[in-house]
PDB file of N, CA, C and O in Angstrom, chain B, residues numbered from 101:
ATOM      1  N   ALA B 101      27.784   5.426 -11.475  1.00  0.00           N
ATOM      2  CA  ALA B 101      26.456   5.692 -11.969  1.00  0.00           C
ATOM      3  C   ALA B 101      26.334   7.109 -12.289  1.00  0.00           C
ATOM      4  O   ALA B 101      26.930   7.976 -11.650  1.00  0.00           O
ATOM      5  N   ALA B 102      25.544   7.355 -13.304  1.00  0.00           N
ATOM      6  CA  ALA B 102      25.388   8.792 -13.666  1.00  0.00           C
ATOM      7  C   ALA B 102      24.384   9.489 -12.691  1.00  0.00           C
ATOM      8  O   ALA B 102      23.533   8.807 -12.120  1.00  0.00           O
ATOM      9  N   THR B 103      24.464  10.728 -12.510  1.00  0.00           N
ATOM     10  CA  THR B 103      23.543  11.395 -11.659  1.00  0.00           C
ATOM     11  C   THR B 103      22.702  12.383 -12.460  1.00  0.00           C
ATOM     12  O   THR B 103      22.844  12.472 -13.679  1.00  0.00           O
ATOM     13  N   ALA B 104      21.850  13.106 -11.801  1.00  0.00           N
ATOM     14  CA  ALA B 104      20.900  14.055 -12.489  1.00  0.00           C
ATOM     15  C   ALA B 104      21.642  14.832 -13.454  1.00  0.00           C
ATOM     16  O   ALA B 104      22.667  15.419 -13.109  1.00  0.00           O
ATOM     17  N   GLY B 105      21.169  14.887 -14.732  1.00  0.00           N
ATOM     18  CA  GLY B 105      21.780  15.823 -15.699  1.00  0.00           C
ATOM     19  C   GLY B 105      22.932  15.155 -16.414  1.00  0.00           C
ATOM     20  O   GLY B 105      23.354  15.690 -17.439  1.00  0.00           O
ATOM     21  N   GLU B 106      23.452  14.096 -15.997  1.00  0.00           N
ATOM     22  CA  GLU B 106      24.579  13.282 -16.645  1.00  0.00           C
ATOM     23  C   GLU B 106      24.015  12.157 -17.436  1.00  0.00           C
ATOM     24  O   GLU B 106      22.950  11.634 -17.107  1.00  0.00           O
ATOM     25  N   SER B 107      24.716  11.761 -18.493  1.00  0.00           N
ATOM     26  CA  SER B 107      24.314  10.522 -19.171  1.00  0.00           C
ATOM     27  C   SER B 107      25.357   9.470 -19.022  1.00  0.00           C
ATOM     28  O   SER B 107      26.536   9.788 -18.869  1.00  0.00           O
ATOM     29  N   GLU B 108      24.966   8.223 -19.062  1.00  0.00           N
ATOM     30  CA  GLU B 108      25.909   7.108 -18.993  1.00  0.00           C
ATOM     31  C   GLU B 108      25.770   6.404 -20.304  1.00  0.00           C
ATOM     32  O   GLU B 108      24.697   5.892 -20.625  1.00  0.00           O
ATOM     33  N   GLY B 109      26.816   6.368 -21.061  1.00  0.00           N
ATOM     34  CA  GLY B 109      26.710   5.725 -22.372  1.00  0.00           C
ATOM     35  C   GLY B 109      25.934   6.721 -23.288  1.00  0.00           C
ATOM     36  O   GLY B 109      26.244   7.913 -23.293  1.00  0.00           O
ATOM     37  N   SER B 110      25.015   6.275 -23.994  1.00  0.00           N
ATOM     38  CA  SER B 110      24.273   7.108 -24.977  1.00  0.00           C
ATOM     39  C   SER B 110      22.795   7.366 -24.380  1.00  0.00           C
ATOM     40  O   SER B 110      21.947   7.976 -25.032  1.00  0.00           O
ATOM     41  N   GLY B 111      22.565   6.874 -23.139  1.00  0.00           N
ATOM     42  CA  GLY B 111      21.189   7.116 -22.561  1.00  0.00           C
ATOM     43  C   GLY B 111      21.035   8.335 -21.648  1.00  0.00           C
ATOM     44  O   GLY B 111      22.026   9.033 -21.433  1.00  0.00           O
ATOM     45  N   LEU B 112      20.027   8.590 -21.179  1.00  0.00           N
ATOM     46  CA  LEU B 112      19.704   9.692 -20.257  1.00  0.00           C
ATOM     47  C   LEU B 112      19.365   9.090 -18.933  1.00  0.00           C
ATOM     48  O   LEU B 112      18.620   8.114 -18.850  1.00  0.00           O
ATOM     49  N   CYS B 113      19.898   9.654 -17.924  1.00  0.00           N
ATOM     50  CA  CYS B 113      19.708   9.164 -16.510  1.00  0.00           C
ATOM     51  C   CYS B 113      18.880  10.143 -15.689  1.00  0.00           C
ATOM     52  O   CYS B 113      19.241  11.318 -15.622  1.00  0.00           O
ATOM     53  N   LEU B 114      17.778   9.713 -15.055  1.00  0.00           N
ATOM     54  CA  LEU B 114      16.933  10.599 -14.185  1.00  0.00           C
ATOM     55  C   LEU B 114      17.163  10.051 -12.753  1.00  0.00           C
ATOM     56  O   LEU B 114      16.857   8.898 -12.447  1.00  0.00           O
ATOM     57  N   ASP B 115      17.645  10.822 -12.005  1.00  0.00           N
ATOM     58  CA  ASP B 115      17.955  10.439 -10.605  1.00  0.00           C
ATOM     59  C   ASP B 115      17.294  11.368  -9.581  1.00  0.00           C
ATOM     60  O   ASP B 115      17.719  12.511  -9.414  1.00  0.00           O
ATOM     61  N   ALA B 116      16.213  10.855  -8.870  1.00  0.00           N
ATOM     62  CA  ALA B 116      15.369  11.613  -8.030  1.00  0.00           C
ATOM     63  C   ALA B 116      15.804  11.418  -6.629  1.00  0.00           C
ATOM     64  O   ALA B 116      15.011  11.748  -5.747  1.00  0.00           O
ATOM     65  N   ARG B 117      16.938  10.933  -6.308  1.00  0.00           N
ATOM     66  CA  ARG B 117      17.409  10.782  -4.904  1.00  0.00           C
ATOM     67  C   ARG B 117      17.410  12.072  -4.094  1.00  0.00           C
ATOM     68  O   ARG B 117      16.993  12.059  -2.936  1.00  0.00           O
ATOM     69  N   SER B 118      17.860  13.173  -4.660  1.00  0.00           N
ATOM     70  CA  SER B 118      17.954  14.375  -3.893  1.00  0.00           C
ATOM     71  C   SER B 118      17.176  15.533  -4.449  1.00  0.00           C
ATOM     72  O   SER B 118      16.992  16.510  -3.723  1.00  0.00           O
ATOM     73  N   VAL B 119      16.692  15.511  -5.704  1.00  0.00           N
ATOM     74  CA  VAL B 119      15.797  16.588  -6.244  1.00  0.00           C
ATOM     75  C   VAL B 119      14.797  15.970  -7.081  1.00  0.00           C
ATOM     76  O   VAL B 119      15.113  14.989  -7.754  1.00  0.00           O
ATOM     77  N   GLY B 120      13.609  16.440  -7.112  1.00  0.00           N
ATOM     78  CA  GLY B 120      12.489  15.927  -7.838  1.00  0.00           C
ATOM     79  C   GLY B 120      11.220  16.480  -7.507  1.00  0.00           C
ATOM     80  O   GLY B 120      11.109  17.293  -6.590  1.00  0.00           O
ATOM     81  N   ASN B 121      10.143  16.050  -8.271  1.00  0.00           N
ATOM     82  CA  ASN B 121       8.845  16.480  -7.968  1.00  0.00           C
ATOM     83  C   ASN B 121       8.018  15.240  -7.554  1.00  0.00           C
ATOM     84  O   ASN B 121       8.604  14.224  -7.180  1.00  0.00           O
ATOM     85  N   VAL B 122       6.751  15.297  -7.609  1.00  0.00           N
ATOM     86  CA  VAL B 122       5.880  14.142  -7.164  1.00  0.00           C
ATOM     87  C   VAL B 122       6.069  12.929  -7.986  1.00  0.00           C
ATOM     88  O   VAL B 122       5.728  11.828  -7.555  1.00  0.00           O
ATOM     89  N   ALA B 123       6.624  13.095  -9.208  1.00  0.00           N
ATOM     90  CA  ALA B 123       6.883  11.927 -10.096  1.00  0.00           C
ATOM     91  C   ALA B 123       7.899  11.027  -9.426  1.00  0.00           C
ATOM     92  O   ALA B 123       7.899   9.837  -9.742  1.00  0.00           O
ATOM     93  N   ARG B 124       8.749  11.468  -8.550  1.00  0.00           N
ATOM     94  CA  ARG B 124       9.710  10.601  -7.798  1.00  0.00           C
ATOM     95  C   ARG B 124       9.128   9.469  -7.048  1.00  0.00           C
ATOM     96  O   ARG B 124       9.848   8.530  -6.708  1.00  0.00           O
ATOM     97  N   PHE B 125       7.818   9.503  -6.758  1.00  0.00           N
ATOM     98  CA  PHE B 125       7.111   8.500  -5.982  1.00  0.00           C
ATOM     99  C   PHE B 125       6.528   7.324  -6.939  1.00  0.00           C
ATOM    100  O   PHE B 125       6.006   6.308  -6.479  1.00  0.00           O
ATOM    101  N   ILE B 126       6.674   7.572  -8.260  1.00  0.00           N
ATOM    102  CA  ILE B 126       6.370   6.409  -9.129  1.00  0.00           C
ATOM    103  C   ILE B 126       7.343   5.367  -9.115  1.00  0.00           C
ATOM    104  O   ILE B 126       8.549   5.611  -9.148  1.00  0.00           O
ATOM    105  N   ARG B 127       6.846   4.157  -9.065  1.00  0.00           N
ATOM    106  CA  ARG B 127       7.854   3.096  -9.075  1.00  0.00           C
ATOM    107  C   ARG B 127       7.583   2.170 -10.240  1.00  0.00           C
ATOM    108  O   ARG B 127       6.497   2.204 -10.819  1.00  0.00           O
ATOM    109  N   PHE B 128       8.612   1.294 -10.615  1.00  0.00           N
ATOM    110  CA  PHE B 128       8.483   0.353 -11.654  1.00  0.00           C
ATOM    111  C   PHE B 128       7.621  -0.855 -11.127  1.00  0.00           C
ATOM    112  O   PHE B 128       7.794  -1.248  -9.973  1.00  0.00           O
ATOM    113  N   ALA B 129       6.755  -1.411 -11.901  1.00  0.00           N
ATOM    114  CA  ALA B 129       5.946  -2.531 -11.594  1.00  0.00           C
ATOM    115  C   ALA B 129       6.917  -3.676 -11.700  1.00  0.00           C
ATOM    116  O   ALA B 129       7.782  -3.734 -12.573  1.00  0.00           O
ATOM    117  N   ILE B 130       6.719  -4.640 -10.709  1.00  0.00           N
ATOM    118  CA  ILE B 130       7.526  -5.935 -10.749  1.00  0.00           C
ATOM    119  C   ILE B 130       6.690  -7.025 -11.345  1.00  0.00           C
ATOM    120  O   ILE B 130       5.837  -7.597 -10.667  1.00  0.00           O
ATOM    121  N   ARG B 131       6.910  -7.315 -12.557  1.00  0.00           N
ATOM    122  CA  ARG B 131       5.984  -8.183 -13.348  1.00  0.00           C
ATOM    123  C   ARG B 131       6.150  -9.632 -12.751  1.00  0.00           C
ATOM    124  O   ARG B 131       5.202 -10.406 -12.885  1.00  0.00           O
ATOM    125  N   SER B 132       7.186 -10.013 -12.161  1.00  0.00           N
ATOM    126  CA  SER B 132       7.279 -11.358 -11.630  1.00  0.00           C
ATOM    127  C   SER B 132       6.331 -11.517 -10.381  1.00  0.00           C
ATOM    128  O   SER B 132       6.016 -12.637  -9.977  1.00  0.00           O
ATOM    129  N   ARG B 133       5.880 -10.344  -9.777  1.00  0.00           N
ATOM    130  CA  ARG B 133       4.863 -10.370  -8.762  1.00  0.00           C
ATOM    131  C   ARG B 133       3.542 -10.302  -9.259  1.00  0.00           C
ATOM    132  O   ARG B 133       2.615 -10.486  -8.469  1.00  0.00           O
ATOM    133  N   GLY B 134       3.297 -10.045 -10.553  1.00  0.00           N
ATOM    134  CA  GLY B 134       1.965 -10.073 -11.167  1.00  0.00           C
ATOM    135  C   GLY B 134       1.611  -8.548 -11.195  1.00  0.00           C
ATOM    136  O   GLY B 134       0.451  -8.248 -11.479  1.00  0.00           O
ATOM    137  N   GLU B 135       2.485  -7.601 -10.931  1.00  0.00           N
ATOM    138  CA  GLU B 135       2.077  -6.242 -10.955  1.00  0.00           C
ATOM    139  C   GLU B 135       2.130  -5.767 -12.404  1.00  0.00           C
ATOM    140  O   GLU B 135       3.038  -6.092 -13.170  1.00  0.00           O
ATOM    141  N   LYS B 136       1.057  -4.944 -12.753  1.00  0.00           N
ATOM    142  CA  LYS B 136       0.951  -4.399 -14.132  1.00  0.00           C
ATOM    143  C   LYS B 136       1.142  -2.841 -13.933  1.00  0.00           C
ATOM    144  O   LYS B 136       0.675  -2.216 -12.981  1.00  0.00           O
ATOM    145  N   PRO B 137       1.864  -2.322 -14.918  1.00  0.00           N
ATOM    146  CA  PRO B 137       1.883  -0.712 -14.972  1.00  0.00           C
ATOM    147  C   PRO B 137       0.464  -0.094 -15.106  1.00  0.00           C
ATOM    148  O   PRO B 137      -0.331  -0.544 -15.931  1.00  0.00           O
ATOM    149  N   ASN B 138       0.169   0.906 -14.315  1.00  0.00           N
ATOM    150  CA  ASN B 138      -0.981   1.637 -14.573  1.00  0.00           C
ATOM    151  C   ASN B 138      -0.786   3.055 -15.172  1.00  0.00           C
ATOM    152  O   ASN B 138      -1.722   3.825 -15.385  1.00  0.00           O
ATOM    153  N   LEU B 139       0.495   3.321 -15.419  1.00  0.00           N
ATOM    154  CA  LEU B 139       0.942   4.498 -16.120  1.00  0.00           C
ATOM    155  C   LEU B 139       1.653   4.291 -17.313  1.00  0.00           C
ATOM    156  O   LEU B 139       2.370   3.297 -17.431  1.00  0.00           O
ATOM    157  N   MET B 140       1.521   5.196 -18.291  1.00  0.00           N
ATOM    158  CA  MET B 140       2.404   5.131 -19.503  1.00  0.00           C
ATOM    159  C   MET B 140       3.203   6.462 -19.648  1.00  0.00           C
ATOM    160  O   MET B 140       2.696   7.536 -19.321  1.00  0.00           O
ATOM    161  N   LYS B 141       4.329   6.372 -20.092  1.00  0.00           N
ATOM    162  CA  LYS B 141       5.253   7.510 -20.155  1.00  0.00           C
ATOM    163  C   LYS B 141       5.369   7.950 -21.617  1.00  0.00           C
ATOM    164  O   LYS B 141       5.392   7.167 -22.567  1.00  0.00           O
ATOM    165  N   GLN B 142       5.446   9.392 -21.705  1.00  0.00           N
ATOM    166  CA  GLN B 142       5.629   9.938 -23.151  1.00  0.00           C
ATOM    167  C   GLN B 142       6.559  11.144 -23.016  1.00  0.00           C
ATOM    168  O   GLN B 142       6.420  12.002 -22.144  1.00  0.00           O
ATOM    169  N   ALA B 143       7.495  11.143 -23.925  1.00  0.00           N
ATOM    170  CA  ALA B 143       8.324  12.270 -23.993  1.00  0.00           C
ATOM    171  C   ALA B 143       7.543  13.439 -24.661  1.00  0.00           C
ATOM    172  O   ALA B 143       6.804  13.270 -25.631  1.00  0.00           O
ATOM    173  N   VAL B 144       7.763  14.617 -24.073  1.00  0.00           N
ATOM    174  CA  VAL B 144       7.026  15.841 -24.646  1.00  0.00           C
ATOM    175  C   VAL B 144       8.001  16.961 -24.729  1.00  0.00           C
ATOM    176  O   VAL B 144       8.982  17.025 -23.989  1.00  0.00           O
ATOM    177  N   PHE B 145       7.710  17.867 -25.664  1.00  0.00           N
ATOM    178  CA  PHE B 145       8.595  19.058 -25.849  1.00  0.00           C
ATOM    179  C   PHE B 145       7.572  20.255 -25.539  1.00  0.00           C
ATOM    180  O   PHE B 145       6.428  20.281 -25.991  1.00  0.00           O
ATOM    181  N   THR B 146       8.101  21.196 -24.750  1.00  0.00           N
ATOM    182  CA  THR B 146       7.309  22.345 -24.479  1.00  0.00           C
ATOM    183  C   THR B 146       7.773  23.601 -25.078  1.00  0.00           C
ATOM    184  O   THR B 146       7.220  24.035 -26.088  1.00  0.00           O
ATOM    185  N   ASN B 147       8.803  24.245 -24.493  1.00  0.00           N
ATOM    186  CA  ASN B 147       9.313  25.518 -25.112  1.00  0.00           C
ATOM    187  C   ASN B 147      10.376  25.368 -25.996  1.00  0.00           C
ATOM    188  O   ASN B 147      10.831  26.379 -26.531  1.00  0.00           O
ATOM    189  N   GLN B 148      10.895  24.159 -26.264  1.00  0.00           N
ATOM    190  CA  GLN B 148      11.970  23.864 -27.069  1.00  0.00           C
ATOM    191  C   GLN B 148      11.851  22.558 -27.901  1.00  0.00           C
ATOM    192  O   GLN B 148      10.950  21.767 -27.621  1.00  0.00           O
ATOM    193  N   HIS B 149      12.631  22.322 -28.811  1.00  0.00           N
ATOM    194  CA  HIS B 149      12.546  21.122 -29.559  1.00  0.00           C
ATOM    195  C   HIS B 149      13.815  20.321 -29.644  1.00  0.00           C
ATOM    196  O   HIS B 149      14.046  19.603 -30.617  1.00  0.00           O
ATOM    197  N   ASN B 150      14.633  20.441 -28.631  1.00  0.00           N
ATOM    198  CA  ASN B 150      15.787  19.717 -28.520  1.00  0.00           C
ATOM    199  C   ASN B 150      15.544  18.296 -28.176  1.00  0.00           C
ATOM    200  O   ASN B 150      15.056  18.068 -27.069  1.00  0.00           O
ATOM    201  N   PRO B 151      15.829  17.265 -29.007  1.00  0.00           N
ATOM    202  CA  PRO B 151      15.419  15.969 -28.802  1.00  0.00           C
ATOM    203  C   PRO B 151      16.235  15.384 -27.541  1.00  0.00           C
ATOM    204  O   PRO B 151      15.847  14.354 -26.991  1.00  0.00           O
ATOM    205  N   SER B 152      17.259  16.007 -27.150  1.00  0.00           N
ATOM    206  CA  SER B 152      18.043  15.475 -26.009  1.00  0.00           C
ATOM    207  C   SER B 152      17.441  15.991 -24.623  1.00  0.00           C
ATOM    208  O   SER B 152      17.900  15.582 -23.557  1.00  0.00           O
ATOM    209  N   LEU B 153      16.460  16.846 -24.684  1.00  0.00           N
ATOM    210  CA  LEU B 153      15.944  17.413 -23.491  1.00  0.00           C
ATOM    211  C   LEU B 153      14.416  17.343 -23.374  1.00  0.00           C
ATOM    212  O   LEU B 153      13.802  18.372 -23.089  1.00  0.00           O
ATOM    213  N   PRO B 154      13.815  16.272 -23.563  1.00  0.00           N
ATOM    214  CA  PRO B 154      12.439  16.137 -23.464  1.00  0.00           C
ATOM    215  C   PRO B 154      11.908  16.156 -21.950  1.00  0.00           C
ATOM    216  O   PRO B 154      12.642  15.812 -21.024  1.00  0.00           O
ATOM    217  N   ARG B 155      10.701  16.542 -21.774  1.00  0.00           N
ATOM    218  CA  ARG B 155      10.057  16.486 -20.469  1.00  0.00           C
ATOM    219  C   ARG B 155       9.304  15.166 -20.543  1.00  0.00           C
ATOM    220  O   ARG B 155       8.811  14.771 -21.600  1.00  0.00           O
ATOM    221  N   LEU B 156       9.228  14.500 -19.410  1.00  0.00           N
ATOM    222  CA  LEU B 156       8.467  13.245 -19.385  1.00  0.00           C
ATOM    223  C   LEU B 156       7.145  13.406 -18.853  1.00  0.00           C
ATOM    224  O   LEU B 156       7.053  13.973 -17.764  1.00  0.00           O
ATOM    225  N   ALA B 157       6.064  12.990 -19.452  1.00  0.00           N
ATOM    226  CA  ALA B 157       4.705  13.152 -18.890  1.00  0.00           C
ATOM    227  C   ALA B 157       4.204  11.781 -18.780  1.00  0.00           C
ATOM    228  O   ALA B 157       4.459  10.889 -19.590  1.00  0.00           O
ATOM    229  N   PHE B 158       3.432  11.656 -17.669  1.00  0.00           N
ATOM    230  CA  PHE B 158       2.871  10.230 -17.263  1.00  0.00           C
ATOM    231  C   PHE B 158       1.336  10.332 -17.365  1.00  0.00           C
ATOM    232  O   PHE B 158       0.707  11.243 -16.827  1.00  0.00           O
ATOM    233  N   PHE B 159       0.772   9.350 -18.083  1.00  0.00           N
ATOM    234  CA  PHE B 159      -0.677   9.416 -18.368  1.00  0.00           C
ATOM    235  C   PHE B 159      -1.208   7.958 -17.689  1.00  0.00           C
ATOM    236  O   PHE B 159      -0.474   6.971 -17.664  1.00  0.00           O
ATOM    237  N   ALA B 160      -2.346   7.958 -17.236  1.00  0.00           N
ATOM    238  CA  ALA B 160      -3.039   6.837 -16.755  1.00  0.00           C
ATOM    239  C   ALA B 160      -3.263   5.890 -17.862  1.00  0.00           C
ATOM    240  O   ALA B 160      -3.786   6.283 -18.904  1.00  0.00           O
ATOM    241  N   ALA B 161      -2.874   4.584 -17.688  1.00  0.00           N
ATOM    242  CA  ALA B 161      -3.026   3.593 -18.784  1.00  0.00           C
ATOM    243  C   ALA B 161      -4.497   2.984 -18.536  1.00  0.00           C
ATOM    244  O   ALA B 161      -5.086   2.434 -19.466  1.00  0.00           O
ATOM    245  N   ASN B 162      -5.063   3.096 -17.280  1.00  0.00           N
ATOM    246  CA  ASN B 162      -6.364   2.647 -16.990  1.00  0.00           C
ATOM    247  C   ASN B 162      -6.814   3.332 -15.733  1.00  0.00           C
ATOM    248  O   ASN B 162      -6.052   4.130 -15.189  1.00  0.00           O
ATOM    249  N   ARG B 163      -7.992   3.078 -15.237  1.00  0.00           N
ATOM    250  CA  ARG B 163      -8.586   3.810 -14.115  1.00  0.00           C
ATOM    251  C   ARG B 163      -7.720   3.527 -12.899  1.00  0.00           C
ATOM    252  O   ARG B 163      -7.397   2.374 -12.612  1.00  0.00           O
ATOM    253  N   ILE B 164      -7.335   4.610 -12.167  1.00  0.00           N
ATOM    254  CA  ILE B 164      -6.543   4.548 -11.019  1.00  0.00           C
ATOM    255  C   ILE B 164      -7.419   4.916  -9.780  1.00  0.00           C
ATOM    256  O   ILE B 164      -7.912   6.042  -9.710  1.00  0.00           O
ATOM    257  N   GLU B 165      -7.605   4.070  -8.888  1.00  0.00           N
ATOM    258  CA  GLU B 165      -8.439   4.361  -7.727  1.00  0.00           C
ATOM    259  C   GLU B 165      -7.649   5.190  -6.689  1.00  0.00           C
ATOM    260  O   GLU B 165      -6.420   5.143  -6.627  1.00  0.00           O
ATOM    261  N   PRO B 166      -8.441   5.975  -5.850  1.00  0.00           N
ATOM    262  CA  PRO B 166      -7.811   6.795  -4.838  1.00  0.00           C
ATOM    263  C   PRO B 166      -7.012   5.817  -3.876  1.00  0.00           C
ATOM    264  O   PRO B 166      -7.465   4.760  -3.436  1.00  0.00           O
ATOM    265  N   GLY B 167      -5.783   6.323  -3.627  1.00  0.00           N
ATOM    266  CA  GLY B 167      -4.842   5.507  -2.748  1.00  0.00           C
ATOM    267  C   GLY B 167      -4.079   4.292  -3.430  1.00  0.00           C
ATOM    268  O   GLY B 167      -3.270   3.599  -2.812  1.00  0.00           O
ATOM    269  N   GLU B 168      -4.395   4.111  -4.690  1.00  0.00           N
ATOM    270  CA  GLU B 168      -3.666   3.147  -5.428  1.00  0.00           C
ATOM    271  C   GLU B 168      -2.261   3.539  -5.735  1.00  0.00           C
ATOM    272  O   GLU B 168      -2.025   4.709  -6.037  1.00  0.00           O
ATOM    273  N   GLU B 169      -1.293   2.632  -5.680  1.00  0.00           N
ATOM    274  CA  GLU B 169       0.078   3.003  -5.962  1.00  0.00           C
ATOM    275  C   GLU B 169       0.324   3.280  -7.496  1.00  0.00           C
ATOM    276  O   GLU B 169      -0.210   2.571  -8.349  1.00  0.00           O
ATOM    277  N   LEU B 170       1.081   4.246  -7.790  1.00  0.00           N
ATOM    278  CA  LEU B 170       1.380   4.529  -9.171  1.00  0.00           C
ATOM    279  C   LEU B 170       2.510   3.703  -9.745  1.00  0.00           C
ATOM    280  O   LEU B 170       3.622   3.834  -9.234  1.00  0.00           O
ATOM    281  N   LEU B 171       2.348   2.902 -10.712  1.00  0.00           N
ATOM    282  CA  LEU B 171       3.314   2.011 -11.215  1.00  0.00           C
ATOM    283  C   LEU B 171       3.600   2.239 -12.741  1.00  0.00           C
ATOM    284  O   LEU B 171       2.700   2.400 -13.566  1.00  0.00           O
ATOM    285  N   ARG B 172       4.922   2.237 -13.032  1.00  0.00           N
ATOM    286  CA  ARG B 172       5.391   2.440 -14.328  1.00  0.00           C
ATOM    287  C   ARG B 172       6.035   1.273 -14.846  1.00  0.00           C
ATOM    288  O   ARG B 172       6.508   1.282 -15.983  1.00  0.00           O
TER     289      ARG B 172
END
């Protein structure tokens, strides 16, 4: 498996096992359990326009109550 900063195939791998920020606590919604994502992901570019190095921004897809789990 690829680690942070490495790609596997033609994709990009984000691995927050050892390094990361608060976004590492966002988890994928399990649709078979009826969970729906409450976040949407958008690639953004800040100080550079290299398409292989975007930053990921997460935005609320709907109202998120205090204490509610963040799901992507």
